[in-house]
Coordinates of C-alpha atoms and ligand atoms in Angstrom, one line a residue:
M1 CA -10.7 17.6 34.4
K2 CA -11.3 14.1 35.6
L3 CA -14.8 12.3 35.5
D4 CA -16.0 11.1 39.0
H5 CA -17.3 7.6 38.4
N6 CA -20.5 8.2 40.5
H7 CA -21.5 10.6 37.8
I8 CA -21.3 8.0 35.3
E9 CA -23.3 5.4 37.6
T10 CA -26.0 8.0 38.2
I11 CA -26.6 8.5 34.5
N12 CA -26.2 4.7 33.9
K13 CA -29.1 4.1 36.4
K14 CA -31.5 5.7 34.1
E15 CA -30.7 3.4 31.3
L16 CA -30.2 0.2 33.2
S17 CA -33.9 -1.3 33.0
Q18 CA -34.0 -0.9 29.4
H19 CA -30.5 -2.1 29.0
Q20 CA -31.4 -5.5 31.0
A21 CA -34.4 -6.1 28.8
D22 CA -32.5 -5.5 25.7
F23 CA -29.5 -7.6 26.8
D24 CA -31.6 -10.6 28.0
F25 CA -33.5 -10.6 24.8
L26 CA -30.0 -10.8 22.9
A27 CA -28.2 -13.0 25.2
N28 CA -31.1 -15.6 25.1
R29 CA -30.9 -15.5 21.3
L30 CA -27.1 -15.7 20.9
E31 CA -26.9 -18.4 23.5
Q32 CA -29.4 -20.4 21.5
K33 CA -26.9 -20.0 18.6
G34 CA -24.0 -21.4 20.9
N35 CA -22.3 -17.8 21.5
H36 CA -20.7 -17.5 24.8
I37 CA -21.8 -14.1 26.1
N38 CA -19.2 -13.6 28.7
G39 CA -16.4 -14.4 26.1
L40 CA -17.8 -12.0 23.8
I41 CA -18.0 -9.3 26.6
E42 CA -14.5 -10.0 27.7
K43 CA -13.1 -9.5 24.2
L44 CA -15.1 -6.4 23.9
C45 CA -13.8 -5.0 27.1
A46 CA -10.1 -6.0 26.1
F47 CA -10.3 -4.2 22.7
Q48 CA -8.3 -0.9 23.3
V49 CA -8.1 1.8 20.7
A50 CA -5.5 4.5 20.7
I51 CA -6.4 8.2 20.1
P52 CA -4.6 10.5 17.8
S53 CA -3.3 13.5 19.8
W54 CA -3.8 15.5 16.5
A55 CA -7.6 14.9 16.4
L56 CA -8.8 16.6 19.7
G57 CA -9.4 20.0 18.0
A58 CA -11.4 20.9 15.1
G59 CA -9.7 20.0 11.8
G60 CA -10.0 22.1 8.7
T61 CA -9.5 22.1 5.1
R62 CA -7.6 24.5 2.7
F63 CA -11.1 26.1 2.5
G64 CA -11.3 26.9 6.2
R65 CA -11.4 25.8 9.7
F66 CA -14.1 26.3 12.3
S67 CA -13.3 26.1 15.9
T68 CA -14.8 24.1 18.4
K69 CA -13.9 26.2 21.5
G70 CA -12.5 24.7 24.4
E71 CA -9.9 22.7 22.5
P72 CA -6.7 21.3 24.1
S73 CA -3.8 23.6 23.4
T74 CA -1.2 21.6 25.2
L75 CA -0.1 18.0 25.5
E76 CA -1.4 17.8 29.2
Q77 CA -4.9 19.0 27.9
K78 CA -5.0 16.5 25.2
I79 CA -4.1 13.7 27.6
E80 CA -7.1 15.0 29.8
D81 CA -9.4 14.7 26.9
V82 CA -8.3 11.3 25.8
G83 CA -8.9 10.5 29.5
L84 CA -12.4 11.9 29.4
I85 CA -13.1 9.8 26.3
H86 CA -11.6 6.7 28.1
S87 CA -13.7 7.3 31.3
L88 CA -16.8 7.2 29.4
T89 CA -16.2 4.5 26.7
K90 CA -13.4 2.4 28.7
T91 CA -12.2 1.3 25.2
A92 CA -9.7 4.4 24.6
G93 CA -6.8 3.2 26.9
A94 CA -3.9 4.7 24.8
I95 CA -2.9 7.9 23.0
S96 CA -0.8 8.2 19.9
L97 CA 1.4 11.2 19.7
H98 CA 2.7 13.1 16.6
I99 CA 6.3 14.7 16.8
P100 CA 6.8 17.7 16.8
W101 CA 3.3 18.7 17.5
D102 CA 3.3 16.9 20.9
V103 CA 6.9 17.1 22.2
P104 CA 6.7 16.7 26.2
K105 CA 8.5 19.2 28.4
D106 CA 8.6 17.1 31.6
Y107 CA 8.5 13.3 30.7
K108 CA 8.1 12.1 34.4
A109 CA 5.0 14.5 34.8
I110 CA 3.3 13.4 31.5
K111 CA 3.7 9.8 32.2
E112 CA 2.3 10.3 35.6
L113 CA -0.7 12.3 34.0
A114 CA -1.2 9.6 31.5
D115 CA -1.1 6.9 34.1
S116 CA -3.5 8.8 36.2
H117 CA -6.2 8.7 33.5
D118 CA -5.3 4.9 33.0
L119 CA -3.6 5.8 29.5
I120 CA -0.4 4.3 27.8
F121 CA 1.4 5.6 25.0
D122 CA 0.9 3.7 21.5
A123 CA 2.8 4.4 18.3
V124 CA 4.6 7.5 18.1
N125 CA 4.3 9.4 14.5
S126 CA 7.1 11.1 12.7
N127 CA 6.4 14.1 10.9
T128 CA 8.7 14.9 7.6
F129 CA 5.8 16.3 5.6
Q130 CA 6.0 19.8 7.2
D131 CA 9.3 22.0 7.5
Q132 CA 10.1 22.9 11.0
K133 CA 11.3 26.7 11.7
N134 CA 14.9 25.9 12.4
S135 CA 15.5 23.0 10.0
P136 CA 18.3 23.6 7.7
F137 CA 16.7 21.5 4.7
S138 CA 13.2 21.6 3.3
Y139 CA 11.0 18.4 2.6
K140 CA 9.2 20.2 -0.1
F141 CA 10.6 17.8 -2.6
G142 CA 10.4 15.0 -0.3
S143 CA 12.1 13.5 2.6
L144 CA 13.4 9.9 2.7
C145 CA 13.1 9.8 -0.8
N146 CA 14.8 13.0 -1.4
T147 CA 17.5 13.2 -4.1
D148 CA 19.6 15.2 -1.8
Q149 CA 21.5 13.1 0.8
K150 CA 21.5 15.9 3.3
V151 CA 17.8 16.0 3.3
R152 CA 17.4 12.5 3.7
E153 CA 19.8 12.4 6.6
Q154 CA 17.9 15.2 8.4
A155 CA 14.6 13.2 7.9
I156 CA 16.3 9.9 9.2
Q157 CA 17.6 11.8 12.3
H158 CA 14.2 13.2 13.0
N159 CA 12.7 9.7 13.1
M160 CA 15.5 8.7 15.3
D161 CA 14.6 11.6 17.7
V162 CA 10.9 10.7 17.6
I163 CA 11.9 7.2 18.7
A164 CA 14.0 8.5 21.5
I165 CA 11.0 10.5 22.6
G166 CA 8.7 7.4 22.4
D167 CA 11.2 5.3 24.3
K168 CA 10.9 7.7 27.3
L169 CA 7.2 7.6 27.4
G170 CA 7.1 3.7 27.1
S171 CA 6.0 3.6 23.5
K172 CA 6.9 0.5 21.5
S173 CA 6.3 1.5 17.9
L174 CA 7.0 4.1 15.2
T175 CA 4.5 4.9 12.5
V176 CA 6.0 6.4 9.4
W177 CA 3.7 8.0 6.9
L178 CA 5.5 10.1 4.0
A179 CA 4.0 12.7 1.9
D180 CA 6.8 11.9 -0.4
G181 CA 5.9 11.7 -4.3
A182 CA 5.2 13.9 -7.3
S183 CA 2.6 16.1 -8.5
F184 CA 3.6 16.0 -12.1
P185 CA 4.7 13.2 -14.7
G186 CA 8.6 13.3 -15.2
Q187 CA 9.0 15.2 -11.7
H188 CA 10.3 11.9 -10.3
N189 CA 12.5 9.0 -11.1
F190 CA 10.5 6.6 -9.5
Q191 CA 13.2 4.0 -9.0
A192 CA 15.6 6.4 -7.5
A193 CA 12.8 7.6 -5.1
L194 CA 11.8 4.1 -3.9
T195 CA 15.4 3.0 -3.4
N196 CA 16.3 6.1 -1.3
T197 CA 13.2 5.5 0.8
Q198 CA 14.1 1.9 1.2
Y199 CA 17.7 2.6 2.3
S200 CA 16.4 5.6 4.6
L201 CA 13.9 3.3 6.3
Q202 CA 16.3 0.4 6.7
S203 CA 18.6 3.2 8.6
I204 CA 15.6 4.0 10.7
Y205 CA 14.7 0.4 11.4
K206 CA 18.3 -0.6 12.5
S207 CA 18.3 2.6 15.1
M208 CA 15.2 1.1 16.7
P209 CA 15.4 -0.6 20.2
Q210 CA 15.1 -4.4 19.6
D211 CA 11.5 -4.6 21.2
W212 CA 10.2 -1.8 18.9
K213 CA 8.1 -2.1 15.8
L214 CA 8.0 0.0 12.7
F215 CA 4.7 0.7 10.9
I216 CA 5.1 1.9 7.3
E217 CA 1.7 3.6 6.2
Y218 CA 0.9 3.7 2.8
K219 CA -1.4 6.4 0.7
P220 CA -2.1 6.8 -3.0
Y221 CA -2.3 10.5 -3.2
E222 CA -2.4 13.9 -1.3
P223 CA -0.6 16.0 -0.8
N224 CA 1.3 14.9 -4.0
F225 CA -1.4 14.6 -6.9
Y226 CA 0.5 12.6 -9.4
S227 CA 2.4 9.8 -7.5
T228 CA 3.2 8.8 -3.9
V229 CA 6.5 6.8 -3.2
I230 CA 4.7 4.5 -0.7
Q231 CA 1.4 4.5 -2.6
D232 CA -0.2 1.2 -1.7
W233 CA -0.1 -1.9 0.5
G234 CA 2.3 -3.8 -2.0
T235 CA 5.0 -1.2 -1.6
S236 CA 4.5 -0.9 2.0
L237 CA 4.9 -4.7 2.4
M238 CA 7.9 -4.7 0.1
L239 CA 9.6 -2.3 2.0
A240 CA 8.5 -3.7 5.5
N241 CA 10.1 -6.9 4.1
E242 CA 13.3 -5.1 3.2
C243 CA 13.7 -3.6 6.6
G244 CA 13.1 -6.8 8.8
E245 CA 10.8 -8.9 10.9
R246 CA 9.9 -6.1 13.2
A247 CA 8.6 -3.9 10.2
Y248 CA 4.8 -3.9 9.4
T249 CA 2.4 -2.4 7.0
L250 CA -0.2 0.2 8.5
V251 CA -3.5 0.2 7.0
D252 CA -5.4 3.7 7.1
L253 CA -8.7 2.9 5.9
G254 CA -9.0 6.5 4.1
H255 CA -5.9 5.6 2.0
H256 CA -7.3 3.6 -0.8
L257 CA -8.7 4.3 -4.1
P258 CA -12.5 4.0 -4.5
N259 CA -13.9 0.5 -4.2
T260 CA -10.7 -1.0 -3.2
N261 CA -11.2 -4.4 -1.6
I262 CA -9.7 -3.6 1.8
E263 CA -10.9 -6.8 3.7
Q264 CA -8.7 -8.7 1.1
I265 CA -5.7 -6.6 1.7
V266 CA -6.1 -7.2 5.5
S267 CA -6.4 -11.0 5.1
T268 CA -3.3 -11.1 2.8
L269 CA -1.1 -9.1 5.2
M270 CA -2.4 -11.2 8.2
L271 CA -1.4 -14.3 6.1
K272 CA 2.0 -12.9 5.6
G273 CA 2.3 -11.9 9.2
K274 CA 2.9 -8.2 8.1
L275 CA -0.3 -6.4 9.4
G276 CA 1.0 -4.0 12.1
G277 CA -2.2 -2.1 12.6
F278 CA -4.9 0.3 11.4
H279 CA -5.8 3.9 11.3
F280 CA -9.6 3.6 11.5
N281 CA -11.8 6.4 10.0
D282 CA -14.4 6.4 7.0
S283 CA -14.6 8.2 3.8
K284 CA -16.8 8.7 0.7
Y285 CA -14.3 9.9 -1.8
G286 CA -10.8 10.7 -0.8
D287 CA -9.0 10.6 2.7
D288 CA -11.8 12.4 4.3
D289 CA -11.1 11.1 7.8
L290 CA -14.6 11.0 8.7
T291 CA -16.5 9.1 11.5
V292 CA -15.7 5.4 11.7
G293 CA -18.7 3.5 10.3
S294 CA -20.3 6.6 9.1
I295 CA -20.2 6.0 5.5
K296 CA -19.4 2.2 4.9
P297 CA -20.3 0.2 8.0
Y298 CA -20.8 -3.1 6.0
S299 CA -17.0 -2.8 4.7
L300 CA -15.7 -2.1 8.4
F301 CA -17.6 -5.3 9.2
L302 CA -16.1 -7.4 6.6
I303 CA -12.6 -6.0 7.5
F304 CA -13.4 -7.3 11.1
N305 CA -14.3 -10.6 9.9
E306 CA -10.9 -11.1 8.3
L307 CA -9.5 -9.7 11.6
V308 CA -11.4 -12.2 13.7
Y309 CA -10.3 -14.9 11.3
G310 CA -6.6 -13.9 11.2
M311 CA -6.5 -13.5 14.9
E312 CA -7.7 -17.0 15.1
N313 CA -5.6 -18.7 12.5
N314 CA -2.5 -16.4 11.9
P315 CA -0.1 -16.9 14.9
Q316 CA 2.6 -15.6 12.5
N317 CA 0.8 -11.9 12.7
P318 CA 1.5 -10.0 16.1
Y319 CA -1.7 -8.5 17.9
P320 CA -2.3 -5.5 15.7
A321 CA -2.2 -1.9 16.7
W322 CA -5.8 -0.2 16.8
M323 CA -5.7 3.4 16.3
I324 CA -8.0 6.1 15.1
D325 CA -7.1 8.7 12.5
A326 CA -9.7 11.3 12.1
S327 CA -10.3 14.9 11.4
H328 CA -13.4 16.8 12.8
N329 CA -14.5 19.9 10.6
I330 CA -18.1 20.3 11.7
K331 CA -18.5 17.9 14.9
D332 CA -17.4 18.2 18.5
P333 CA -14.1 16.1 18.2
L334 CA -14.8 14.2 21.3
E335 CA -18.1 13.3 20.3
D336 CA -16.9 12.4 16.9
I337 CA -14.2 10.1 18.5
I338 CA -16.7 8.3 20.9
Q339 CA -19.0 7.7 17.9
S340 CA -15.9 6.1 16.0
L341 CA -15.2 3.9 19.2
E342 CA -18.6 2.7 19.2
A343 CA -18.7 1.9 15.4
I344 CA -15.4 -0.1 16.1
Q345 CA -16.9 -2.0 19.0
E346 CA -20.0 -2.7 16.9
A347 CA -18.1 -3.9 13.8
Y348 CA -15.9 -6.3 16.1
A349 CA -19.0 -7.6 18.1
K350 CA -20.9 -8.4 14.9
A351 CA -17.7 -10.2 13.5
L352 CA -17.4 -12.1 16.4
L353 CA -20.9 -13.6 15.8
I354 CA -19.8 -15.0 12.4
D355 CA -19.7 -18.8 12.8
Q356 CA -16.4 -19.2 11.1
N357 CA -16.7 -23.1 11.2
K358 CA -20.0 -23.2 9.4
L359 CA -18.9 -20.4 7.1
R360 CA -15.7 -22.6 6.0
E361 CA -18.2 -25.6 5.5
A362 CA -20.4 -23.6 3.3
Q363 CA -17.2 -22.3 1.3
L364 CA -16.0 -25.6 0.9
N365 CA -19.4 -26.7 -0.3
Y366 CA -19.6 -23.8 -2.7
D367 CA -22.9 -23.0 -1.0
V368 CA -22.6 -19.2 -1.8
T369 CA -25.9 -18.2 -0.7
L370 CA -25.5 -19.8 2.8
C371 CA -22.0 -18.1 3.0
Q372 CA -23.9 -14.8 2.6
E373 CA -26.6 -15.9 4.9
I374 CA -24.1 -16.6 7.7
I375 CA -22.3 -13.3 7.5
Q376 CA -25.3 -11.1 7.1
D377 CA -27.0 -12.7 9.9
A378 CA -24.1 -11.4 12.2
F379 CA -24.3 -8.0 10.5
R380 CA -28.0 -7.7 10.9
T381 CA -27.9 -8.6 14.7
D382 CA -28.2 -5.5 17.0
V383 CA -25.1 -6.0 19.3
R384 CA -25.5 -2.6 21.1
P385 CA -26.8 -4.5 24.3
L386 CA -23.4 -6.5 24.3
I387 CA -21.3 -3.3 23.9
A388 CA -23.2 -1.6 26.7
A389 CA -22.8 -4.8 29.0
A390 CA -18.9 -4.4 28.2
K391 CA -19.0 -0.7 29.3
I392 CA -20.9 -1.5 32.4
R393 CA -18.3 -4.4 33.5
S394 CA -15.5 -2.1 32.9
G395 CA -17.1 1.1 34.6
G396 CA -18.0 3.1 31.4
A397 CA -21.2 4.8 30.3
I398 CA -24.0 2.7 28.7
N399 CA -24.6 5.7 26.3
P400 CA -21.4 7.6 26.2
I401 CA -22.8 10.4 23.8
K402 CA -25.7 11.0 26.2
A403 CA -23.4 11.0 29.2
Y404 CA -21.2 13.3 27.6
R405 CA -23.9 15.8 27.0
E406 CA -25.7 15.1 30.2
L407 CA -22.4 16.0 32.1
G408 CA -22.1 19.1 29.9
L409 CA -18.4 18.3 29.2
R410 CA -17.9 20.7 26.3
S411 CA -19.4 23.6 28.0
K412 CA -17.1 22.7 30.9
L413 CA -14.1 22.5 28.7
I414 CA -15.1 26.0 27.1
A415 CA -15.4 27.6 30.5
K416 CA -11.8 26.4 31.5
R417 CA -10.2 27.0 28.2
G418 CA -12.1 29.5 26.3
N419 CA -11.5 29.8 22.6
S420 CA -8.1 27.6 23.0
V421 CA -7.1 26.2 19.5
A422 CA -5.5 22.6 19.4
S423 CA -2.1 22.0 17.7
G424 CA -2.2 19.3 14.8
L425 CA -4.0 19.1 11.6
Ligands
LRH1 C1 -1.9 11.0 6.4 C2 -2.2 10.6 7.7 C3 -1.0 10.0 8.6 C4 -0.8 11.0 9.7 C5 -1.6 12.2 9.2 C6 -2.0 13.0 10.4 O1 -2.8 11.2 5.8 O2 -3.2 9.6 7.7 O3 -1.3 8.8 9.3 O4 0.4 11.4 10.0 O5 -2.7 11.6 8.5
MN2 MN1 -3.2 7.8 9.1

């Protein structure tokens, strides 16, 4: 299923006059403050987020899973669904695959299909947190950290296979997230587990093509509930440094203990040139994988403030990889992802409005109140007309959720696919 651009234009027509009024009001105010509207819109158009192939169907918990119907059950259908999201938002120009959930059968056909939807393949994700039917060794007690060298070698080989798959699709990065850890005190020798993990990651790193990056994702707990080998940003950064200059830390917003100052972690990683990318989502308690900006929108804004500052002042840090990592237990997955994309654009647009020079001056004058006034003025600005203007310029829908519903896309998917179920989480 591909969206005909005329359909989007027809729907936009009904929104245009109100949009123009809102946009003119905002543009006038922002120009008075010295903002360059065209530059802001260009940056929003250029900001592309990769969609996880594993989050296009209904997610679930151990307590149950409620299907959405019309879910994508093949890689081709997953690419189609990301194509729909990208047609409406024009900010989802990439897909991130998880192996072995999404192994292409015909690489040429898959690349052509992605191309036809203006999609590229972002980071590929390995999976040594589940046993595969015919794999000789189990990851029950860990993969890259396992005390048994044969298990480690199997896990290293899997990562090399994932790189080979990604390489055929034009991907340029591998994300490694390890469930490895312990659920009880005494179960693990922490030093042996970390050392095994370091050597294993170094082998994987050495096997990567010279133009590839390695993203090391950290997480404090789950599925192990006492310790995780790569538990926090410091451990990930240390391992990245041990691997080499093309190894980086990946920040999944849900992988932090309550009240962690994530924006400070982001600024430190950028200063050290080791921020590889993000898995955007939101959470109230644990790794809830909720819609971006649905629980802590101010925290997301503060993170983008550090990103905007870092992208301005830290040439040592490469352009980060932007990805969503979410799971949809009760909402339509495509609507959920569209809302996440909007929240990301909103946080980025608001952060771009912060007058960094004025802020630096206020910081140097210890004028704490003015510092807060400067960033909160940006946060309190309704930037939605700017985001809509970027969509119009890119050929997207002014209001993607409204367009998704008016076009009846879910019912069309159900008509085509019936009660199909997606592979993944
Ligand atoms: C682990 C994680 C990781 C993925 C998985 C699907 O919680 O965030 O990024 O491999 O979710
Ligand atoms: Mn993640």
